[in-house]
GROMACS .gro file of C-alpha atoms in nm:
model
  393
    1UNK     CA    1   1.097   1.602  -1.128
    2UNK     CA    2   0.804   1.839  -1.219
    3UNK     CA    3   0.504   1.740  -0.986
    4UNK     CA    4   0.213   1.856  -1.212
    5UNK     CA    5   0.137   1.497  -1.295
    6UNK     CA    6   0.030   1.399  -0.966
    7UNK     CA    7  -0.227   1.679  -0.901
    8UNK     CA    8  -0.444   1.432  -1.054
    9UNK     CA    9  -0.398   1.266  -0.714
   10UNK     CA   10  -0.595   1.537  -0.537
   11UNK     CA   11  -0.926   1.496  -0.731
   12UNK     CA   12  -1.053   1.272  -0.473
   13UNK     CA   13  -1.193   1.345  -0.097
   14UNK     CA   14  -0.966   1.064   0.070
   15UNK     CA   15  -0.892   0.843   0.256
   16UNK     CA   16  -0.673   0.707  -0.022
   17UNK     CA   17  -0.512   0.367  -0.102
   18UNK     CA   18  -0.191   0.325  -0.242
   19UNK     CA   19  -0.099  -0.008  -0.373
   20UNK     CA   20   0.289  -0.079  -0.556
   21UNK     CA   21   0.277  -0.428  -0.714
   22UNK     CA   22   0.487  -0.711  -0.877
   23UNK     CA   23   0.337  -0.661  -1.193
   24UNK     CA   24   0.605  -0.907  -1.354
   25UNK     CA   25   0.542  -1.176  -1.633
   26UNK     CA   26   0.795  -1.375  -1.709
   27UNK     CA   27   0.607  -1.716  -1.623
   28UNK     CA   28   0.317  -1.895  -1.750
   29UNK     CA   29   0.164  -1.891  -1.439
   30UNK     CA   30   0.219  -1.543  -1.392
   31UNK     CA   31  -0.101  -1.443  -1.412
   32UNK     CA   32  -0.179  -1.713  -1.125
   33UNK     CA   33   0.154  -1.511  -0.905
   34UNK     CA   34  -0.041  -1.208  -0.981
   35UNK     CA   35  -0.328  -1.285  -0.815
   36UNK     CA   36  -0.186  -1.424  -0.522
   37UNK     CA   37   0.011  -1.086  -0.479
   38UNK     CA   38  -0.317  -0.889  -0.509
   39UNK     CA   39  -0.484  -1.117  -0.269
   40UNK     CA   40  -0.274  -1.013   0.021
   41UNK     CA   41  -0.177  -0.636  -0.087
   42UNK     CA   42  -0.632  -0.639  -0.081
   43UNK     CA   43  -0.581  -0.774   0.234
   44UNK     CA   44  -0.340  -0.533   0.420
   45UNK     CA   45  -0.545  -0.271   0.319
   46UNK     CA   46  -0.897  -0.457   0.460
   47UNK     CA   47  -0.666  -0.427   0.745
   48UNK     CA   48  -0.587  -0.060   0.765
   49UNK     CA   49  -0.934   0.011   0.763
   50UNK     CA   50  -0.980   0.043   0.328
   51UNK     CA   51  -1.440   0.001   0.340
   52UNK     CA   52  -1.522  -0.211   0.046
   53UNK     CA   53  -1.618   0.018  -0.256
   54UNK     CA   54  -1.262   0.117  -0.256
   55UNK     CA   55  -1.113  -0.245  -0.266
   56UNK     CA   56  -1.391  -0.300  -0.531
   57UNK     CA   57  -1.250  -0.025  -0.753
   58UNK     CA   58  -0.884  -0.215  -0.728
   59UNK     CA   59  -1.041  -0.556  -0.808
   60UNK     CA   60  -1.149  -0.432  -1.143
   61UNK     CA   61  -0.842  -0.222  -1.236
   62UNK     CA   62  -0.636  -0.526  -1.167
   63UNK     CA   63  -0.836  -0.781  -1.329
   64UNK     CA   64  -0.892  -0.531  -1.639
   65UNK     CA   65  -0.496  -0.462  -1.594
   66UNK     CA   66  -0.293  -0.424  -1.933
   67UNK     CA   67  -0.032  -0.747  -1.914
   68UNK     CA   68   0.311  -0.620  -1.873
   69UNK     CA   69   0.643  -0.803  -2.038
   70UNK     CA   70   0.897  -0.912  -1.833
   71UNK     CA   71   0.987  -0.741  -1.527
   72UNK     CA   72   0.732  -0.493  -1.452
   73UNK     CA   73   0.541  -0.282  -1.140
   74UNK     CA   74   0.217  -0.133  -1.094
   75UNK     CA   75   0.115   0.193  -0.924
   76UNK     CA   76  -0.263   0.257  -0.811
   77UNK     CA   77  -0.427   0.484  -0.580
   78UNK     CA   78  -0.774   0.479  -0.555
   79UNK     CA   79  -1.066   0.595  -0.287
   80UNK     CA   80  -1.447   0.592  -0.311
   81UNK     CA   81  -1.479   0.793  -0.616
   82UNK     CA   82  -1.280   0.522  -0.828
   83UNK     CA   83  -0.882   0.465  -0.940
   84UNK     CA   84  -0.722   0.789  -0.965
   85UNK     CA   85  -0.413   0.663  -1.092
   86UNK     CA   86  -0.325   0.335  -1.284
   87UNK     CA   87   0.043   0.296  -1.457
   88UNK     CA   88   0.310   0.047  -1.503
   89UNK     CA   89   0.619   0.118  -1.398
   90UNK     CA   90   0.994  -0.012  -1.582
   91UNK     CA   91   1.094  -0.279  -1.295
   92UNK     CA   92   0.901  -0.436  -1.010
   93UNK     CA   93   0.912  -0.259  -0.681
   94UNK     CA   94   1.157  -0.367  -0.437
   95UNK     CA   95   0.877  -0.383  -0.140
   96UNK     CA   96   0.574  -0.453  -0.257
   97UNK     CA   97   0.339  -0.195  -0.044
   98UNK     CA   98  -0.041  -0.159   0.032
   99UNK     CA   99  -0.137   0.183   0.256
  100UNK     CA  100  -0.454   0.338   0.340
  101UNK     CA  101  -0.434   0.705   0.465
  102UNK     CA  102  -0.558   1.008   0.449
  103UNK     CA  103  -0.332   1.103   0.149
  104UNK     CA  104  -0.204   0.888  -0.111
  105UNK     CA  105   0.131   0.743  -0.041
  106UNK     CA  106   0.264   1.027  -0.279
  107UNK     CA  107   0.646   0.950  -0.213
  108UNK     CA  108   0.620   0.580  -0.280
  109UNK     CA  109   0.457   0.701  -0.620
  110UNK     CA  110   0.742   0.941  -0.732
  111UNK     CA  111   1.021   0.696  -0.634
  112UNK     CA  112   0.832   0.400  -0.863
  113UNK     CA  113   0.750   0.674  -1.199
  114UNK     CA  114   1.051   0.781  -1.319
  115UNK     CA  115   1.065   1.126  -1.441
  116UNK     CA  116   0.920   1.249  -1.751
  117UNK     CA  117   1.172   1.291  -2.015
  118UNK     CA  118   1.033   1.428  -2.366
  119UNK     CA  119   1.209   1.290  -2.648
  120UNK     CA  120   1.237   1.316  -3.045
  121UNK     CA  121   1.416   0.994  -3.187
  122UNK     CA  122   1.573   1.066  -3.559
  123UNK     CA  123   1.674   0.799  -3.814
  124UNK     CA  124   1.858   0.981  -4.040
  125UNK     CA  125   2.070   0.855  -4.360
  126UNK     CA  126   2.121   1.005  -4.731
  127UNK     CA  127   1.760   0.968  -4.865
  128UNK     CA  128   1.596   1.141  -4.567
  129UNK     CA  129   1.437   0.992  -4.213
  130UNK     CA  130   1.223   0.965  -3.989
  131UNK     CA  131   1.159   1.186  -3.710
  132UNK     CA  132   0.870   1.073  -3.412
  133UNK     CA  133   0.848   1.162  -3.064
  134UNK     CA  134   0.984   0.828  -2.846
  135UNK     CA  135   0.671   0.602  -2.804
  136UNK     CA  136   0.508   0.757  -3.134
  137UNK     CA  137   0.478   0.664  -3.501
  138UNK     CA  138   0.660   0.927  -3.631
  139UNK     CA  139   0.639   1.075  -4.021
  140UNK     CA  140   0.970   1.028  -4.299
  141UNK     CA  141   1.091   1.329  -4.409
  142UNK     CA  142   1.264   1.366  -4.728
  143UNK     CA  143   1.356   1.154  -5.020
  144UNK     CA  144   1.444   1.345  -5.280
  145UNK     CA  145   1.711   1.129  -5.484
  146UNK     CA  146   1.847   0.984  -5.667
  147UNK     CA  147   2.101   0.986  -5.361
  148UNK     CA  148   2.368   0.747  -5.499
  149UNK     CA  149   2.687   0.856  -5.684
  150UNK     CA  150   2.803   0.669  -5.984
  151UNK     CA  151   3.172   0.594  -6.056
  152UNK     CA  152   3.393   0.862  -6.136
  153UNK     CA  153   3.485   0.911  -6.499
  154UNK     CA  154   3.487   1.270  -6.617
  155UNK     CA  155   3.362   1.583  -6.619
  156UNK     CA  156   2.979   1.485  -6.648
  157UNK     CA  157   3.044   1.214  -6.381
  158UNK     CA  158   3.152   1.504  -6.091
  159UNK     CA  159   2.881   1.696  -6.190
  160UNK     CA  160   2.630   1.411  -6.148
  161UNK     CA  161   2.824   1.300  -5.795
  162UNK     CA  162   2.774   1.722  -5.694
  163UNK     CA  163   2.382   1.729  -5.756
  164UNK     CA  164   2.403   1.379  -5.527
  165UNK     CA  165   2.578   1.551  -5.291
  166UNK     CA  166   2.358   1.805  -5.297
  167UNK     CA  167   2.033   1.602  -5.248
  168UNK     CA  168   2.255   1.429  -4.942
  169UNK     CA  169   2.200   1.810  -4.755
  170UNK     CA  170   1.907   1.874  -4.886
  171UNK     CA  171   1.763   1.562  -4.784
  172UNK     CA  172   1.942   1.621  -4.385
  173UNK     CA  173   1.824   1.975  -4.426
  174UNK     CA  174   1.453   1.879  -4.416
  175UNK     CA  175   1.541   1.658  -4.153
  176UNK     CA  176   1.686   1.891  -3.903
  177UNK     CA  177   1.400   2.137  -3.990
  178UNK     CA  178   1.158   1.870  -3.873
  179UNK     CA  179   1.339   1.753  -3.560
  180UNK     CA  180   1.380   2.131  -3.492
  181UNK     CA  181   1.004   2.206  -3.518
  182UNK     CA  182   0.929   1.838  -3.279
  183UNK     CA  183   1.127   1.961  -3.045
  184UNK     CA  184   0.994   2.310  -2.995
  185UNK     CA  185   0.641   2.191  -3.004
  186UNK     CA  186   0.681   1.912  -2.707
  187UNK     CA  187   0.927   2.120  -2.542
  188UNK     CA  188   1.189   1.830  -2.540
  189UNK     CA  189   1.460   1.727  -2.347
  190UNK     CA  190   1.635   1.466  -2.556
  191UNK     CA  191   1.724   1.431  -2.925
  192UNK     CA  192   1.811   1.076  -3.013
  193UNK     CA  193   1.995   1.010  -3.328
  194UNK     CA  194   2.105   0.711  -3.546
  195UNK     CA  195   2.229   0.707  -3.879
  196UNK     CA  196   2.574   0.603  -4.027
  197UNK     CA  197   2.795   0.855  -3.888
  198UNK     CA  198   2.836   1.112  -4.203
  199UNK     CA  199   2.492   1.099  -4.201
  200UNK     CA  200   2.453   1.176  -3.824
  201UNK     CA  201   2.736   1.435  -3.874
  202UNK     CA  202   2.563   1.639  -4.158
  203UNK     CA  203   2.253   1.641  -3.876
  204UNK     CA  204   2.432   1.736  -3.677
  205UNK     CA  205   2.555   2.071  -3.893
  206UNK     CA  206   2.203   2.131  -4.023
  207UNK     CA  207   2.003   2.150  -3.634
  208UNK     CA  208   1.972   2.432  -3.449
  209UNK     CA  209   2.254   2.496  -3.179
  210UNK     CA  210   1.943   2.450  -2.917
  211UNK     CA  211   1.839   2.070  -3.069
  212UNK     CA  212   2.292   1.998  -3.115
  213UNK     CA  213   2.290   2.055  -2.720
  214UNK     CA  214   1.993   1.785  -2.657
  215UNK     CA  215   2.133   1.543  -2.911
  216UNK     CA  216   2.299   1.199  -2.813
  217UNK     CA  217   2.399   0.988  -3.111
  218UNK     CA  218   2.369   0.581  -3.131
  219UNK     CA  219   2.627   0.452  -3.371
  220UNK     CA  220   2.424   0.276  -3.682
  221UNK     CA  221   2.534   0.185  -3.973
  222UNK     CA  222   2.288   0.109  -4.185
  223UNK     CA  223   1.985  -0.084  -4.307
  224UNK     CA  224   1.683  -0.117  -4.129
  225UNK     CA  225   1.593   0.133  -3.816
  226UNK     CA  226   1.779  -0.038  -3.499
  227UNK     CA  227   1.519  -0.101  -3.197
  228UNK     CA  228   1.623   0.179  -2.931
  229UNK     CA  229   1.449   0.114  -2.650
  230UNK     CA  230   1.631   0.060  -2.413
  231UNK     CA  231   1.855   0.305  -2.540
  232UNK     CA  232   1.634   0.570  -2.540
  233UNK     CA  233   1.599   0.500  -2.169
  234UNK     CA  234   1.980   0.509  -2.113
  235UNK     CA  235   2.006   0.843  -2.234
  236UNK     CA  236   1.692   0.928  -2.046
  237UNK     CA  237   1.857   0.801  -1.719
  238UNK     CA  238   2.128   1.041  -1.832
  239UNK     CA  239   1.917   1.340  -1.838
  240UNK     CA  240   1.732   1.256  -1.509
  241UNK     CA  241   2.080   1.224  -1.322
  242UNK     CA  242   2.203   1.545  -1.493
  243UNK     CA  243   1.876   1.715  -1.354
  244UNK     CA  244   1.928   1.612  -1.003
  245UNK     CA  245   2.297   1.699  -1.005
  246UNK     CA  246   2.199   2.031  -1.131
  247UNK     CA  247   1.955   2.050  -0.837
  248UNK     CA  248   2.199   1.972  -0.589
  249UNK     CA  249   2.458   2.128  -0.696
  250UNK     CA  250   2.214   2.463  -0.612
  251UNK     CA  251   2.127   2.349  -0.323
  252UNK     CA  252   2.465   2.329  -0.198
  253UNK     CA  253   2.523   2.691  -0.324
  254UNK     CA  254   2.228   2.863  -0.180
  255UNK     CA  255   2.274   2.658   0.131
  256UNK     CA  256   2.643   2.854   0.164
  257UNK     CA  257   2.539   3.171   0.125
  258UNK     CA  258   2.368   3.451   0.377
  259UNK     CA  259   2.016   3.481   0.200
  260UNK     CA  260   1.849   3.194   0.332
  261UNK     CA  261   1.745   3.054   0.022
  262UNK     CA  262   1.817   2.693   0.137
  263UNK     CA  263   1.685   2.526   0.443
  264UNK     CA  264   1.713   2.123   0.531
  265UNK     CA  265   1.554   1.954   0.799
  266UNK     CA  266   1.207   1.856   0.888
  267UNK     CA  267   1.130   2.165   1.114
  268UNK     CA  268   1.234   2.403   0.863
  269UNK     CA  269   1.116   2.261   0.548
  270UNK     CA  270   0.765   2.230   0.725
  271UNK     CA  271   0.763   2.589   0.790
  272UNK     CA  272   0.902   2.662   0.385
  273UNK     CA  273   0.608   2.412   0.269
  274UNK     CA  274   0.321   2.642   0.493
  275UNK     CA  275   0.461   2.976   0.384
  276UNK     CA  276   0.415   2.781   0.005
  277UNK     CA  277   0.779   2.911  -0.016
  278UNK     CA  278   0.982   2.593  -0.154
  279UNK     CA  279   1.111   2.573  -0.533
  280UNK     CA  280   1.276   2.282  -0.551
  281UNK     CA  281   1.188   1.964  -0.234
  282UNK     CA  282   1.519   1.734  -0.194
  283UNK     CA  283   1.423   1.399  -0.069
  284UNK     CA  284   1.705   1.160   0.060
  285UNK     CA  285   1.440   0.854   0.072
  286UNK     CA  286   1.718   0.643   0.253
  287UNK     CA  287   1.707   0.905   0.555
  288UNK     CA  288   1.375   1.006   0.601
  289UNK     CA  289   1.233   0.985   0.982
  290UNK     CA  290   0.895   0.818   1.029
  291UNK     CA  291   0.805   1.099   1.156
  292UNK     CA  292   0.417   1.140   1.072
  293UNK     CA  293   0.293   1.478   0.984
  294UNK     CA  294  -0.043   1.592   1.093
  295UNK     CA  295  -0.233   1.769   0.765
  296UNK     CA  296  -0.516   1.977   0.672
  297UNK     CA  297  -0.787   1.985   0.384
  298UNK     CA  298  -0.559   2.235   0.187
  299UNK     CA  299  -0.226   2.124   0.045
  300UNK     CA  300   0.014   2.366   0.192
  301UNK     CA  301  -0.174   2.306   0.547
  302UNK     CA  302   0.139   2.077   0.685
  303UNK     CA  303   0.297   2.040   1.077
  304UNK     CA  304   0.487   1.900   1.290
  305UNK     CA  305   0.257   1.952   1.599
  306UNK     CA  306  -0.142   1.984   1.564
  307UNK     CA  307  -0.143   2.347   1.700
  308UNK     CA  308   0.074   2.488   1.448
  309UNK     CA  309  -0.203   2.464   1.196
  310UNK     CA  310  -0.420   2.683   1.388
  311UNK     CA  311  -0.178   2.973   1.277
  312UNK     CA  312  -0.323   2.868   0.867
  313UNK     CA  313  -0.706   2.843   1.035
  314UNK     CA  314  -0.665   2.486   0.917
  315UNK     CA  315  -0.833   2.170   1.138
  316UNK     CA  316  -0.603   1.872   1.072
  317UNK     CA  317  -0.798   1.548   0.864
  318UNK     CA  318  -0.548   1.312   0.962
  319UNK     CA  319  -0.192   1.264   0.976
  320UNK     CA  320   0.045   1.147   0.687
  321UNK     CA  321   0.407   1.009   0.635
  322UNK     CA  322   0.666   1.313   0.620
  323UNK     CA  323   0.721   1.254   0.270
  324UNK     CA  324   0.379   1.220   0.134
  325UNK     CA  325   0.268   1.560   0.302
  326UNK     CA  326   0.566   1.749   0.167
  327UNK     CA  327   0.486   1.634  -0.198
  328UNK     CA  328   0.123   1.724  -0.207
  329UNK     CA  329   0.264   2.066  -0.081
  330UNK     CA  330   0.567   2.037  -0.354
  331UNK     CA  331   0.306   1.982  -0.607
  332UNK     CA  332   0.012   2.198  -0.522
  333UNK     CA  333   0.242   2.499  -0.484
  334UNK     CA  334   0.454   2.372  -0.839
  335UNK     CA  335   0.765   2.306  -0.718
  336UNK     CA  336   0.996   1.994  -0.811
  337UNK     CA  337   1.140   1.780  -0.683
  338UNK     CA  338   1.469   1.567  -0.625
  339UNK     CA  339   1.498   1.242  -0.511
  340UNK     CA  340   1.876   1.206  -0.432
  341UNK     CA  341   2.129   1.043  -0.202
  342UNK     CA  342   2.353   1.249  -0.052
  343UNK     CA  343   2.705   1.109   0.077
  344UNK     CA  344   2.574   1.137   0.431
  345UNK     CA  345   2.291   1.233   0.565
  346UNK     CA  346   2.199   1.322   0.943
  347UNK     CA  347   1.856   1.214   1.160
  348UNK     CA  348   1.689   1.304   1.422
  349UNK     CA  349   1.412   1.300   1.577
  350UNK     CA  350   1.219   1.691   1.463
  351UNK     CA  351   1.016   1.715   1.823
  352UNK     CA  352   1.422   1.650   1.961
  353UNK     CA  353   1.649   1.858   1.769
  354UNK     CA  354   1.940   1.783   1.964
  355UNK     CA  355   1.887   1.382   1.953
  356UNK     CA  356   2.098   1.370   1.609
  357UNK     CA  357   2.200   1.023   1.510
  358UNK     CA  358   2.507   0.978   1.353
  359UNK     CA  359   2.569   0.996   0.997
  360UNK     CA  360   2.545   0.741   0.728
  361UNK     CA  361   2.727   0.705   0.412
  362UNK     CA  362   2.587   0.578   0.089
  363UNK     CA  363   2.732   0.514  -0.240
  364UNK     CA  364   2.860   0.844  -0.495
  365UNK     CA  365   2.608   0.825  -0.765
  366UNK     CA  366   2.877   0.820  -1.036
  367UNK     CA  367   3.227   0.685  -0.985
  368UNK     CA  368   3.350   0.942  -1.281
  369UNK     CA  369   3.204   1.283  -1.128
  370UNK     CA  370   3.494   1.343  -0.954
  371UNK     CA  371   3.472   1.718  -0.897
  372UNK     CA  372   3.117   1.695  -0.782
  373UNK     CA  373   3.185   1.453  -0.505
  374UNK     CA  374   3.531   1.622  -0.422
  375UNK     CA  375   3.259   1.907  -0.305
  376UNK     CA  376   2.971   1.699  -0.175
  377UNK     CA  377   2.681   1.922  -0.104
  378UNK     CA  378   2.557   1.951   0.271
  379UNK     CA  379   2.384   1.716   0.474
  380UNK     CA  380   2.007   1.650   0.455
  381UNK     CA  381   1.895   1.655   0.819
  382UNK     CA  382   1.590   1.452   0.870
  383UNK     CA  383   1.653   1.348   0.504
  384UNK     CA  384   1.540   1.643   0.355
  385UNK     CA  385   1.582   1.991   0.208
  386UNK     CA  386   1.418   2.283  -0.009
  387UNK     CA  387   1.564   2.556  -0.261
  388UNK     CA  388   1.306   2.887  -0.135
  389UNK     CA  389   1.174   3.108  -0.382
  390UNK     CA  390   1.210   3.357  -0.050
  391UNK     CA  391   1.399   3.342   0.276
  392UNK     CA  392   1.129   3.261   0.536
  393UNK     CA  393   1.372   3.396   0.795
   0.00000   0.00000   0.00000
């Protein structure tokens, strides 16, 4: 997951609240529901401390909230300055959650937004397309005809069936050339295609090799452009899961070899965080201490113990949950990040080292990768773990 999207988060001068929300309607009194769940999220944070300009700004972004359909959540984060951050999110959270802290509850906000996944989506067939980035109009491309062959019956006959033929590649030609050009311009990492399958097929031959390696196909055949969303987000799920197995699958190499270019644990990531030396941050969210980390104004100012930030010249502002201070580190130094669960992960207590509880296993994340969980990468201790762009030593 690239973390430039929640620098945003950082505009502010804290404390922050962090609200996740039913944002579900699927009733008609959901509107009623809603309220009632925003009555005691408002209170919870009233509780934490939140002062009342803050809980002002969430009235109004909730009462001016877009209506979602169906099954829906709602991220905010907000302090004195106004609502930083305002999105649904594809399903309701599982736990509902209201915190007030000194950072936003950054963890709790990258396990509710899925990760961004640019898309083109093609309708292609033998008079042309239609080529938009997913959640855009789009523009057709082609029709040039006429595109339909007549019976055969001689010599004139094949000739006329050739030049239809011809308009059939021409027509895909334009096609591909404008999916091509989509695709460099957003810098995407999905092509999603429907069409009857010669017509998908002659795409298919006409793209670039780059554009053939992003493209997943959705059997159509013909008529009217099918409604793919839901699709779309299948084969975005796809592309998320072969990101974090990519990620992992690195992590388990580095972490094998001799050049200390993988660390796990709280202790250790800490350190990789101050030294603004992680790549990639691994997050087990199922394993994760409650350890609290004590932070300073600048991103990368993280620790386990108070003192340790005198060696940065930082003075700690508060403390944070583990997670929360290792993303605003993650993304103020533009690394990603992976949220993952490992086949077992190990916990302890990072001010104990040697207190290790015992492992826990959780569920392969796809019955069919067989080699990949043959191999399963190494533990996260504490839940955690960081590709380095350096060893730290």
């Amino acid at each position: 997951m690239d973390l430039e999207w929640l620098r945003q988060l950082y505009a502010g001068c804290g404390p922050y609240a962090t609200v996740l929300m039913d944002a579900t309607h699927d009733t008609e009194n959901a509107a009623a529901r809603e309220r009632l769940r925003w009555r005691g999220l408002r209170a919870e944070l009233a509780d934490q401390g939140a002062p009342d300009d803050v809980l002002a700004q969430l009235d109004r972004a909730v009462q001016d909230a877009t209506t979602a359909d169906g099954d829906a959540g709602r991220v905010l984060v907000a302090d004195t300055g106004g609502v930083l951050f305002d999105r649904l999110t594809p399903t309701s959270p599982a736990v509902p959650t209201a915190r007030y802290g000194a950072l936003p509850d950054l963890l709790a906000v990258a396990v509710a937004v899925p990760d961004a996944v640019r898309t083109v989506v093609v309708h292609v067939d033998e008079t042309g397309g239609r080529v938009a980035v997913a959640g855009g109009e789009g523009r057709s491309v082609g029709g040039e005809g006429p595109v339909h062959k007549v019976p055969a019956g001689g010599p004139s006959h094949l000739s006329m069936q050739e030049r239809v033929e011809e308009r059939w590649r021409r027509n895909t030609a334009e096609v591909a050339a404008a999916a091509d050009e989509e695709i460099r311009k957003i810098g995407a990492d999905l092509l999603v295609v429907t069409g009857d399958a010669r017509s998908r097929s002659r795409l298919r031959d006409a793209l670039s090799a780059r554009s053939v390696e992003l493209m997943t196909e959705v059997e159509h055949t013909g008529g009217a452009e099918p409604e793919l969303g839901d699709t779309v987000e299948r084969a975005a799920d796809d592309v998320r899961e072969r990101r974090n197995r990519a990620a992992i699958a690195r992590f388990a190499q580095a972490y094998g070899r001799s050049e200390g270019l993988a660390v796990t644990g709280l202790a250790d990531v800490v350190a990789a965080s101050r030294a603004q030396a992680v790549e990639t941050l691994l997050v087990d969210t199922g394993a994760l201490p409650g350890t609290e980390l004590f932070v300073g104004a600048e991103p990368v100012a993280v620790a386990i113990r108070q003192e340790d930030l005198a060696t940065l010249g930082a003075a700690p502002i508060g403390h944070a949950a583990a997670g929360s201070a290792l993303l605003r580190a993650a993304a103020a130094t533009a690394a990603d990040l992976v949220l993952t669960r490992a086949e077992g992960a190990a916990v302890r207590d990072p001010l104990d080292p040697d207190a290790v509880q015992p492992e826990r296993s959780a569920p392969a994340d796809s019955p069919d990768d067989v080699e990949f969980h043959r191999k399963p990468p190494p533990l996260l201790v504490d839940g955690v773990g960081a590709i380095l762009r350096f060893p730290i030593g």
